[in-house]
Every structure is written in C-alpha cells, then in structure tokens.
PDB file of C-alpha atoms in Angstrom:
ATOM      1  CA  MET A 662     -11.258  15.760  -6.386  1.00 77.00           C
ATOM      2  CA  LYS A 663     -13.170  14.378  -9.373  1.00 84.00           C
ATOM      3  CA  GLU A 664     -12.508  17.532 -11.371  1.00 89.00           C
ATOM      4  CA  CYS A 665      -8.778  17.260 -10.676  1.00 90.00           C
ATOM      5  CA  GLU A 666      -8.772  13.576 -11.680  1.00 91.00           C
ATOM      6  CA  GLU A 667     -10.504  14.336 -14.961  1.00 93.00           C
ATOM      7  CA  LYS A 668      -8.131  17.223 -15.741  1.00 92.00           C
ATOM      8  CA  PHE A 669      -5.189  14.933 -15.055  1.00 93.00           C
ATOM      9  CA  CYS A 670      -6.759  12.229 -17.205  1.00 94.00           C
ATOM     10  CA  GLY A 671      -7.123  14.769 -19.996  1.00 92.00           C
ATOM     11  CA  PHE A 672      -3.453  15.718 -19.682  1.00 93.00           C
ATOM     12  CA  LEU A 673      -2.359  12.074 -19.883  1.00 94.00           C
ATOM     13  CA  ARG A 674      -4.588  11.478 -22.891  1.00 93.00           C
ATOM     14  CA  SER A 675      -3.015  14.496 -24.604  1.00 91.00           C
ATOM     15  CA  MET A 676       0.350  12.781 -24.062  1.00 91.00           C
ATOM     16  CA  GLY A 677      -0.824   9.712 -25.976  1.00 92.00           C
ATOM     17  CA  VAL A 678      -1.986   7.501 -23.109  1.00 93.00           C
ATOM     18  CA  ASP A 679      -4.750   5.141 -24.291  1.00 93.00           C
ATOM     19  CA  ARG A 680      -6.439   4.308 -20.974  1.00 93.00           C
ATOM     20  CA  VAL A 681      -6.360   5.934 -17.519  1.00 94.00           C
ATOM     21  CA  TYR A 682      -7.539   4.034 -14.433  1.00 93.00           C
ATOM     22  CA  ASP A 683      -7.624   4.951 -10.774  1.00 90.00           C
ATOM     23  CA  MET A 684      -6.148   2.691  -8.097  1.00 88.00           C
ATOM     24  CA  GLY A 685      -9.390   2.158  -6.212  1.00 86.00           C
ATOM     25  CA  ALA A 686      -9.873  -1.505  -7.079  1.00 87.00           C
ATOM     26  CA  ALA A 687      -6.241  -2.353  -6.317  1.00 91.00           C
ATOM     27  CA  SER A 688      -6.326  -0.506  -2.982  1.00 90.00           C
ATOM     28  CA  ALA A 689      -9.519  -2.305  -1.975  1.00 89.00           C
ATOM     29  CA  LEU A 690      -8.044  -5.698  -2.902  1.00 91.00           C
ATOM     30  CA  ALA A 691      -4.853  -4.946  -0.945  1.00 92.00           C
ATOM     31  CA  LEU A 692      -6.828  -4.081   2.180  1.00 92.00           C
ATOM     32  CA  LYS A 693      -9.135  -7.108   1.895  1.00 92.00           C
ATOM     33  CA  GLU A 694      -6.217  -9.495   1.463  1.00 94.00           C
ATOM     34  CA  THR A 695      -4.334  -7.903   4.367  1.00 95.00           C
ATOM     35  CA  GLN A 696      -7.442  -8.238   6.552  1.00 95.00           C
ATOM     36  CA  ARG A 697      -7.692 -11.946   5.772  1.00 95.00           C
ATOM     37  CA  GLU A 698      -3.982 -12.504   6.306  1.00 96.00           C
ATOM     38  CA  PHE A 699      -3.962 -10.780   9.696  1.00 96.00           C
ATOM     39  CA  VAL A 700      -6.961 -12.746  11.000  1.00 96.00           C
ATOM     40  CA  ASP A 701      -5.311 -16.013   9.894  1.00 95.00           C
ATOM     41  CA  ARG A 702      -2.055 -15.083  11.616  1.00 95.00           C
ATOM     42  CA  TYR A 703      -3.810 -13.985  14.806  1.00 94.00           C
ATOM     43  CA  ARG A 704      -5.784 -17.207  15.005  1.00 94.00           C
ATOM     44  CA  SER A 705      -2.593 -19.226  14.590  1.00 90.00           C
ATOM     45  CA  GLY A 706      -1.285 -17.710  17.849  1.00 81.00           C
ATOM     46  CA  ASP A 707       2.275 -17.885  16.491  1.00 80.00           C
ATOM     47  CA  ARG A 708       4.296 -15.053  18.031  1.00 78.00           C
ATOM     48  CA  LYS A 709       7.601 -16.432  16.802  1.00 79.00           C
ATOM     49  CA  SER A 710       7.086 -15.837  13.094  1.00 78.00           C
ATOM     50  CA  ALA A 711       3.535 -14.555  12.502  1.00 85.00           C
ATOM     51  CA  LEU A 712       2.957 -11.685  14.930  1.00 91.00           C
ATOM     52  CA  PRO A 713       3.322  -8.784  14.972  1.00 94.00           C
ATOM     53  CA  MET A 714       2.300  -8.602  11.331  1.00 96.00           C
ATOM     54  CA  LEU A 715       4.064  -5.736   9.565  1.00 96.00           C
ATOM     55  CA  THR A 716       2.668  -3.990   6.498  1.00 94.00           C
ATOM     56  CA  SER A 717       4.381  -4.480   3.141  1.00 90.00           C
ATOM     57  CA  ALA A 718       3.153  -1.571   0.996  1.00 90.00           C
ATOM     58  CA  CYS A 719       6.121   0.779   1.553  1.00 92.00           C
ATOM     59  CA  PRO A 720       9.081  -0.150  -0.708  1.00 92.00           C
ATOM     60  CA  GLY A 721      11.540   1.960   1.294  1.00 92.00           C
ATOM     61  CA  TRP A 722      10.736  -0.043   4.421  1.00 93.00           C
ATOM     62  CA  ILE A 723      10.888  -3.372   2.559  1.00 94.00           C
ATOM     63  CA  CYS A 724      14.297  -2.558   1.074  1.00 91.00           C
ATOM     64  CA  TYR A 725      15.610  -1.588   4.519  1.00 92.00           C
ATOM     65  CA  ALA A 726      14.149  -4.728   6.119  1.00 93.00           C
ATOM     66  CA  GLU A 727      15.685  -7.074   3.544  1.00 92.00           C
ATOM     67  CA  LYS A 728      19.138  -5.499   3.587  1.00 91.00           C
ATOM     68  CA  THR A 729      19.419  -4.787   7.314  1.00 90.00           C
ATOM     69  CA  HIS A 730      17.437  -7.476   9.127  1.00 88.00           C
ATOM     70  CA  GLY A 731      17.037 -10.199   6.501  1.00 83.00           C
ATOM     71  CA  SER A 732      15.748 -13.593   7.580  1.00 88.00           C
ATOM     72  CA  PHE A 733      14.767 -12.417  11.058  1.00 92.00           C
ATOM     73  CA  ILE A 734      12.203  -9.841   9.977  1.00 93.00           C
ATOM     74  CA  LEU A 735      10.861 -11.263   6.697  1.00 93.00           C
ATOM     75  CA  PRO A 736       8.413 -13.822   8.202  1.00 93.00           C
ATOM     76  CA  PHE A 737       6.600 -11.017  10.015  1.00 95.00           C
ATOM     77  CA  ILE A 738       6.028  -8.929   6.872  1.00 95.00           C
ATOM     78  CA  SER A 739       2.671  -9.248   5.133  1.00 95.00           C
ATOM     79  CA  THR A 740       2.759 -11.268   1.918  1.00 94.00           C
ATOM     80  CA  THR A 741       0.167  -9.004   0.269  1.00 94.00           C
ATOM     81  CA  LYS A 742       1.331  -6.978  -2.725  1.00 93.00           C
ATOM     82  CA  SER A 743       1.111  -3.196  -2.635  1.00 93.00           C
ATOM     83  CA  PRO A 744      -1.788  -1.532  -4.495  1.00 93.00           C
ATOM     84  CA  GLN A 745       0.640  -0.528  -7.260  1.00 94.00           C
ATOM     85  CA  GLN A 746       1.654  -4.121  -7.930  1.00 94.00           C
ATOM     86  CA  ILE A 747      -1.885  -5.462  -7.590  1.00 94.00           C
ATOM     87  CA  MET A 748      -2.896  -2.910 -10.209  1.00 94.00           C
ATOM     88  CA  GLY A 749      -0.066  -4.243 -12.345  1.00 94.00           C
ATOM     89  CA  SER A 750      -1.529  -7.742 -12.116  1.00 93.00           C
ATOM     90  CA  LEU A 751      -5.006  -6.461 -12.980  1.00 94.00           C
ATOM     91  CA  VAL A 752      -3.723  -4.600 -16.032  1.00 94.00           C
ATOM     92  CA  LYS A 753      -1.278  -7.212 -17.349  1.00 93.00           C
ATOM     93  CA  ASN A 754      -3.523 -10.210 -16.691  1.00 91.00           C
ATOM     94  CA  HIS A 755      -7.209  -9.293 -16.339  1.00 91.00           C
ATOM     95  CA  LEU A 756      -7.224  -6.392 -18.808  1.00 92.00           C
ATOM     96  CA  ALA A 757      -4.904  -8.109 -21.284  1.00 92.00           C
ATOM     97  CA  GLU A 758      -7.141 -11.183 -21.326  1.00 91.00           C
ATOM     98  CA  HIS A 759     -10.256  -9.036 -21.780  1.00 91.00           C
ATOM     99  CA  GLN A 760      -8.623  -7.282 -24.761  1.00 91.00           C
ATOM    100  CA  CYS A 761      -7.294 -10.574 -26.191  1.00 93.00           C
ATOM    101  CA  LYS A 762      -3.717  -9.332 -25.888  1.00 94.00           C
ATOM    102  CA  SER A 763      -0.508 -10.707 -24.480  1.00 94.00           C
ATOM    103  CA  PRO A 764       0.659  -8.981 -21.260  1.00 94.00           C
ATOM    104  CA  SER A 765       3.768  -7.885 -23.149  1.00 93.00           C
ATOM    105  CA  GLN A 766       1.587  -5.903 -25.568  1.00 94.00           C
ATOM    106  CA  ILE A 767       0.418  -3.562 -22.797  1.00 93.00           C
ATOM    107  CA  TYR A 768       2.723  -0.855 -21.467  1.00 95.00           C
ATOM    108  CA  HIS A 769       1.652  -0.067 -17.920  1.00 95.00           C
ATOM    109  CA  LEU A 770       2.701   3.208 -16.291  1.00 96.00           C
ATOM    110  CA  THR A 771       1.761   4.336 -12.779  1.00 95.00           C
ATOM    111  CA  VAL A 772       1.858   7.824 -11.297  1.00 94.00           C
ATOM    112  CA  MET A 773       2.973   7.771  -7.664  1.00 93.00           C
ATOM    113  CA  MET A 774       4.188  10.286  -5.086  1.00 90.00           C
ATOM    114  CA  CYS A 775       7.091   8.133  -3.882  1.00 90.00           C
ATOM    115  CA  TYR A 776      10.347   7.650  -5.808  1.00 91.00           C
ATOM    116  CA  ASP A 777      10.844   4.282  -4.094  1.00 93.00           C
ATOM    117  CA  LYS A 778       7.911   2.950  -6.101  1.00 95.00           C
ATOM    118  CA  LYS A 779      10.333   2.866  -9.026  1.00 95.00           C
ATOM    119  CA  LEU A 780      12.475   0.399  -7.060  1.00 92.00           C
ATOM    120  CA  GLU A 781       9.425  -1.678  -6.219  1.00 94.00           C
ATOM    121  CA  ALA A 782       8.351  -1.936  -9.852  1.00 94.00           C
ATOM    122  CA  SER A 783      11.851  -3.029 -10.900  1.00 94.00           C
ATOM    123  CA  ARG A 784      12.031  -5.973  -8.462  1.00 93.00           C
ATOM    124  CA  ASP A 785      12.597  -9.425  -9.969  1.00 92.00           C
ATOM    125  CA  ASP A 786       9.504 -10.622  -8.062  1.00 89.00           C
ATOM    126  CA  PHE A 787       7.322  -8.636 -10.438  1.00 93.00           C
ATOM    127  CA  TYR A 788       8.862  -9.764 -13.722  1.00 91.00           C
ATOM    128  CA  ASP A 789       7.019 -12.351 -15.820  1.00 90.00           C
ATOM    129  CA  ASP A 790       9.620 -14.647 -17.421  1.00 90.00           C
ATOM    130  CA  LEU A 791       7.040 -16.273 -19.691  1.00 88.00           C
ATOM    131  CA  TYR A 792       5.910 -13.040 -21.346  1.00 90.00           C
ATOM    132  CA  ARG A 793       9.112 -11.102 -20.639  1.00 91.00           C
ATOM    133  CA  THR A 794       7.311  -8.151 -19.140  1.00 93.00           C
ATOM    134  CA  ARG A 795       6.938  -6.378 -15.818  1.00 95.00           C
ATOM    135  CA  ASP A 796       3.670  -5.849 -13.942  1.00 94.00           C
ATOM    136  CA  VAL A 797       4.523  -2.130 -13.940  1.00 96.00           C
ATOM    137  CA  ASP A 798       6.737  -0.991 -16.811  1.00 96.00           C
ATOM    138  CA  CYS A 799       7.338   2.572 -15.650  1.00 95.00           C
ATOM    139  CA  VAL A 800       6.702   4.736 -12.589  1.00 96.00           C
ATOM    140  CA  VAL A 801       6.382   8.508 -12.909  1.00 95.00           C
ATOM    141  CA  THR A 802       6.347  10.561  -9.721  1.00 94.00           C
ATOM    142  CA  SER A 803       4.022  13.491  -9.069  1.00 92.00           C
ATOM    143  CA  LEU A 804       7.038  15.801  -9.127  1.00 93.00           C
ATOM    144  CA  GLU A 805       7.949  14.522 -12.593  1.00 95.00           C
ATOM    145  CA  VAL A 806       4.360  15.151 -13.716  1.00 93.00           C
ATOM    146  CA  GLU A 807       4.692  18.738 -12.501  1.00 93.00           C
ATOM    147  CA  GLN A 808       7.901  19.078 -14.513  1.00 94.00           C
ATOM    148  CA  MET A 809       6.151  17.707 -17.601  1.00 93.00           C
ATOM    149  CA  LEU A 810       3.422  20.318 -17.223  1.00 93.00           C
ATOM    150  CA  GLU A 811       6.006  23.083 -16.821  1.00 93.00           C
ATOM    151  CA  GLN A 812       7.877  21.951 -19.947  1.00 93.00           C
ATOM    152  CA  ARG A 813       4.649  22.396 -21.908  1.00 92.00           C
ATOM    153  CA  ASN A 814       3.795  25.718 -20.228  1.00 92.00           C
ATOM    154  CA  LEU A 815       0.600  24.194 -18.873  1.00 91.00           C
ATOM    155  CA  VAL A 816      -1.257  24.220 -15.604  1.00 91.00           C
ATOM    156  CA  LEU A 817      -3.617  21.354 -14.858  1.00 90.00           C
ATOM    157  CA  SER A 818      -6.713  23.580 -14.869  1.00 90.00           C
ATOM    158  CA  GLN A 819      -6.072  24.350 -18.551  1.00 89.00           C
ATOM    159  CA  CYS A 820      -6.331  20.700 -19.564  1.00 91.00           C
ATOM    160  CA  GLU A 821      -9.476  19.164 -21.002  1.00 92.00           C
ATOM    161  CA  SER A 822     -11.625  17.214 -18.539  1.00 93.00           C
ATOM    162  CA  VAL A 823     -11.832  13.556 -19.546  1.00 92.00           C
ATOM    163  CA  PRO A 824     -13.556  10.856 -17.424  1.00 93.00           C
ATOM    164  CA  LEU A 825     -11.368   8.048 -16.146  1.00 93.00           C
ATOM    165  CA  ASP A 826     -11.725   4.617 -17.720  1.00 91.00           C
ATOM    166  CA  ARG A 827     -13.137   1.617 -15.867  1.00 89.00           C
ATOM    167  CA  LEU A 828     -11.494  -1.771 -15.685  1.00 87.00           C
ATOM    168  CA  PRO A 829     -13.992  -4.219 -17.205  1.00 86.00           C
ATOM    169  CA  GLY A 830     -15.774  -6.244 -14.540  1.00 78.00           C
ATOM    170  CA  VAL A 831     -13.908  -4.602 -11.648  1.00 76.00           C
ATOM    171  CA  GLU A 832     -15.475  -2.295  -9.059  1.00 67.00           C
ATOM    172  CA  SER A 833     -13.169   0.706  -8.633  1.00 59.00           C
ATOM    173  CA  SER A 834     -14.933   2.871  -6.040  1.00 55.00           C
ATOM    174  CA  PHE A 835     -12.912   2.914  -2.837  1.00 50.00           C
ATOM    175  CA  HIS A 836     -12.473   5.059   0.252  1.00 45.00           C
ATOM    176  CA  ALA A 837      -9.788   4.211   2.805  1.00 46.00           C
ATOM    177  CA  VAL A 838     -10.712   4.881   6.402  1.00 47.00           C
ATOM    178  CA  GLY A 839      -7.745   6.252   8.289  1.00 46.00           C
ATOM    179  CA  GLY A 840      -4.491   8.031   7.685  1.00 45.00           C
ATOM    180  CA  GLY A 841      -2.296   8.777   4.741  1.00 46.00           C
ATOM    181  CA  ALA A 842      -0.502   5.430   4.701  1.00 50.00           C
ATOM    182  CA  GLY A 843      -3.395   3.766   2.903  1.00 53.00           C
ATOM    183  CA  GLY A 844      -5.653   3.246   5.902  1.00 76.00           C
ATOM    184  CA  TYR A 845      -4.207  -0.175   6.747  1.00 87.00           C
ATOM    185  CA  LEU A 846      -4.228   0.140  10.539  1.00 92.00           C
ATOM    186  CA  GLU A 847      -7.772   1.386  10.962  1.00 91.00           C
ATOM    187  CA  ASN A 848      -9.287  -0.883   8.313  1.00 91.00           C
ATOM    188  CA  ILE A 849      -7.576  -4.029   9.590  1.00 94.00           C
ATOM    189  CA  LEU A 850      -8.331  -3.117  13.208  1.00 95.00           C
ATOM    190  CA  SER A 851     -12.034  -2.587  12.498  1.00 93.00           C
ATOM    191  CA  PHE A 852     -12.282  -5.818  10.491  1.00 95.00           C
ATOM    192  CA  ALA A 853     -10.346  -7.902  13.054  1.00 95.00           C
ATOM    193  CA  ALA A 854     -12.395  -6.626  16.014  1.00 94.00           C
ATOM    194  CA  LYS A 855     -15.601  -7.656  14.263  1.00 94.00           C
ATOM    195  CA  GLU A 856     -14.308 -10.939  12.828  1.00 95.00           C
ATOM    196  CA  LEU A 857     -12.461 -12.160  15.926  1.00 94.00           C
ATOM    197  CA  PHE A 858     -14.468 -10.670  18.787  1.00 93.00           C
ATOM    198  CA  GLN A 859     -17.802  -9.620  17.251  1.00 93.00           C
ATOM    199  CA  THR A 860     -17.043  -6.066  18.353  1.00 90.00           C
ATOM    200  CA  GLU A 861     -17.854  -2.905  16.435  1.00 90.00           C
ATOM    201  CA  ILE A 862     -15.361  -0.118  17.124  1.00 88.00           C
ATOM    202  CA  GLY A 863     -16.035   3.602  16.895  1.00 84.00           C
ATOM    203  CA  PRO A 864     -13.581   6.419  16.183  1.00 87.00           C
ATOM    204  CA  ILE A 865     -10.071   5.343  17.116  1.00 85.00           C
ATOM    205  CA  GLU A 866      -8.268   7.211  19.873  1.00 86.00           C
ATOM    206  CA  TYR A 867      -4.505   6.876  19.544  1.00 89.00           C
ATOM    207  CA  LYS A 868      -1.946   7.074  22.300  1.00 90.00           C
ATOM    208  CA  VAL A 869       1.136   8.936  21.097  1.00 91.00           C
ATOM    209  CA  ILE A 870       4.416   7.152  21.911  1.00 84.00           C
ATOM    210  CA  ARG A 871       7.561   9.328  21.782  1.00 77.00           C
ATOM    211  CA  ASN A 872       6.270  11.430  18.843  1.00 85.00           C
ATOM    212  CA  GLN A 873       3.334  11.874  16.430  1.00 86.00           C
ATOM    213  CA  ASP A 874       4.889   9.334  14.052  1.00 91.00           C
ATOM    214  CA  PHE A 875       4.667   6.542  16.637  1.00 93.00           C
ATOM    215  CA  ARG A 876       1.138   5.888  17.874  1.00 92.00           C
ATOM    216  CA  GLU A 877      -0.674   2.903  19.288  1.00 93.00           C
ATOM    217  CA  VAL A 878      -4.240   1.805  20.000  1.00 94.00           C
ATOM    218  CA  THR A 879      -5.661  -1.039  22.081  1.00 94.00           C
ATOM    219  CA  ILE A 880      -9.086  -2.632  21.715  1.00 93.00           C
ATOM    220  CA  ILE A 881     -10.656  -3.716  25.005  1.00 90.00           C
ATOM    221  CA  VAL A 882     -13.301  -6.465  24.953  1.00 90.00           C
ATOM    222  CA  ASN A 883     -15.151  -7.303  28.168  1.00 88.00           C
ATOM    223  CA  GLY A 884     -12.530  -5.485  30.174  1.00 88.00           C
ATOM    224  CA  GLU A 885      -9.568  -7.324  28.580  1.00 91.00           C
ATOM    225  CA  PRO A 886      -7.091  -5.992  25.985  1.00 91.00           C
ATOM    226  CA  LYS A 887      -7.492  -8.090  22.839  1.00 92.00           C
ATOM    227  CA  LEU A 888      -5.903  -6.195  19.954  1.00 94.00           C
ATOM    228  CA  HIS A 889      -2.847  -3.952  20.206  1.00 95.00           C
ATOM    229  CA  PHE A 890      -1.959  -2.065  17.011  1.00 96.00           C
ATOM    230  CA  ALA A 891       0.663   0.576  16.244  1.00 94.00           C
ATOM    231  CA  ALA A 892       1.704   2.953  13.459  1.00 93.00           C
ATOM    232  CA  ALA A 893       5.423   3.609  13.081  1.00 93.00           C
ATOM    233  CA  TYR A 894       6.593   6.148  10.492  1.00 93.00           C
ATOM    234  CA  GLY A 895      10.212   7.123   9.826  1.00 93.00           C
ATOM    235  CA  PHE A 896      13.321   4.993  10.318  1.00 91.00           C
ATOM    236  CA  ARG A 897      13.932   5.974  13.932  1.00 92.00           C
ATOM    237  CA  ASN A 898      10.555   4.601  14.947  1.00 93.00           C
ATOM    238  CA  ILE A 899      10.940   1.567  12.681  1.00 94.00           C
ATOM    239  CA  GLN A 900      14.261   0.738  14.350  1.00 93.00           C
ATOM    240  CA  ASN A 901      12.575   0.979  17.733  1.00 92.00           C
ATOM    241  CA  ILE A 902       9.943  -1.570  16.668  1.00 94.00           C
ATOM    242  CA  VAL A 903      12.527  -3.977  15.241  1.00 94.00           C
ATOM    243  CA  GLN A 904      14.725  -3.809  18.341  1.00 94.00           C
ATOM    244  CA  LYS A 905      11.719  -4.592  20.535  1.00 93.00           C
ATOM    245  CA  MET A 906      10.937  -7.578  18.324  1.00 94.00           C
ATOM    246  CA  LYS A 907      14.500  -8.863  18.553  1.00 93.00           C
ATOM    247  CA  ARG A 908      14.348  -8.635  22.352  1.00 92.00           C
ATOM    248  CA  GLY A 909      11.010 -10.439  22.389  1.00 90.00           C
ATOM    249  CA  LYS A 910       9.335  -7.426  23.955  1.00 92.00           C
ATOM    250  CA  CYS A 911       7.151  -6.104  21.150  1.00 92.00           C
ATOM    251  CA  PRO A 912       3.579  -5.910  22.496  1.00 93.00           C
ATOM    252  CA  TYR A 913       1.840  -5.309  19.176  1.00 95.00           C
ATOM    253  CA  ASP A 914      -0.252  -7.599  17.003  1.00 95.00           C
ATOM    254  CA  PHE A 915      -0.044  -5.391  13.917  1.00 97.00           C
ATOM    255  CA  VAL A 916       2.195  -2.483  12.894  1.00 96.00           C
ATOM    256  CA  GLU A 917       1.539  -0.125   9.997  1.00 95.00           C
ATOM    257  CA  ILE A 918       5.008   0.884   8.788  1.00 94.00           C
ATOM    258  CA  MET A 919       6.092   3.626   6.405  1.00 92.00           C
ATOM    259  CA  ALA A 920       9.671   4.777   5.845  1.00 92.00           C
ATOM    260  CA  CYS A 921       8.688   8.433   5.469  1.00 88.00           C
ATOM    261  CA  PRO A 922       7.695  10.580   8.443  1.00 85.00           C
ATOM    262  CA  SER A 923       3.946  11.179   8.705  1.00 73.00           C
ATOM    263  CA  GLY A 924       3.290   8.125   6.572  1.00 59.00           C
ATOM    264  CA  LYS A 925       3.872  10.116   3.356  1.00 54.00           C
ATOM    265  CA  ASN A 926       0.213  11.215   3.468  1.00 48.00           C
ATOM    266  CA  PHE A 927      -0.795   9.106   0.515  1.00 48.00           C
ATOM    267  CA  SER A 928      -2.138   5.680  -0.281  1.00 46.00           C
ATOM    268  CA  PRO A 929       0.706   3.480  -1.594  1.00 51.00           C
TER     269      PRO A 929
END
C-alpha cells in the first residue's frame, strides 16, 4: 500500500502538484465528530428528530434525501462533514495559515473513487464568500487518473516513488475498523457501547436483512438490547429505511448509508 501511495505521489508531482497529503487526518476527525454527535443524540432520547442518526458522508445519498424527502429526513442526518470536506477545511484554513497565505491562494484537488464527490465539492455550503474560494476546488476520480496515465503511456509502477507530505501539526495515521463505507458503523458502535454502557465489544456479527447490502447488529447489555445499528447500501435498501421511519417503525439507533451497492468499498 505504501509503495503504491508513493508511486502515485510521484506521478502527481510529475504533473506539477506541489504537495500531496493522504486523507487519514480528515477521516479520523470525521469519525471522532460522528461518535460525539451520536452519543449526544442518543442521550437526548429524541426519536422524533434525532434518532435514528443517518450518516452524511455519501453525496449521492444526501442529494437524494434533500430532493426526495426534504424537511422530513434532514434532521436525522449527521451534521458532520465528509472526510473530503474536512480535508478541504484543513488545507484552506490550517495549511493556508501555516504558510501565511490566503485560502484563495491554494488550489486544492482531491482524488476520489466516486463521481458524486464532484457534486459535493460544488455545493454552496462549501464556498467561502469572504475569500471567494471553495474548500475543494477540483475533484478527479480514480478512473480519470487512469486515463491520465494512459494518455502519457505510463503505468503507475514506472513512476518515481516520492513520500507523501505531512500536514504541519496534524497526525495523519489512521485505520478505519470495518467495511468499505469508511468504517462508520463499527467505529461508532464500539465507541457508543463503551461510552454509554461501559461495554467493550468484540468482532461484530451481522444479521443479513433481505440481502448482503442490508445488515443489522444489536448490542446486548445485561440481557437487554441497548444499541441497534444497521448498514443500508443501494437505493432500494435506503428507501426501505426511509419508509420505516415515515411509518414510525424504524428500530435502529444509527444507520450507515451509502447510495452505491456494497458501500462502494472505499472510505468517502
């Protein structure tokens, strides 16, 4: 993995990119903030507008939620930014300040697997009116990177290995426990069990509901079910969750949602 990262970094540097950072710090911050937000919501006991808490990292799901279910669904969606947009804040604010530059003097590009990340970056929410700049100026997908390599008759293994840069004062090492959707469900579940019920959980055993893209898990404490989490990937399963919520029959405290089947198999 490290070798591949450094080859990719070398390719980007050969294209004129000045600095290359991984998303580790942003992913860690997204998970920590989501952990805190879920515990606060759970303690509030509000099942009319706080629970189930729905993840917010998938732009395809957010776009669908806003356009299709609007004011009903929005209060349930986590307020935490995705790792991409948190990284945008780190680059345009923290890094710019460290380099004594205006945010508008830094052009920030991310490389993501999902085309919908382009839509996310272009949202008005992530535009700074004061400096007239976006948190993320451009999103290039992994497929577009492959096309760029092909145009130059290159394969990644031919590129020079160059170490990634480090954001000053920010710890970047990160490993998400769990599946390809960024590890939200398993990380939040483990944190909440310990924080709320002083319970350490082992390997999670899912119960498959309908199909592999709809799974749930329940944490039992002293013989009583305390936390009920689910992962719903793909629009058919998402619609099932939303309909249950509208009927007041959704049993979950937290739902990890991704628009793509199998959770896209990447960290957003």
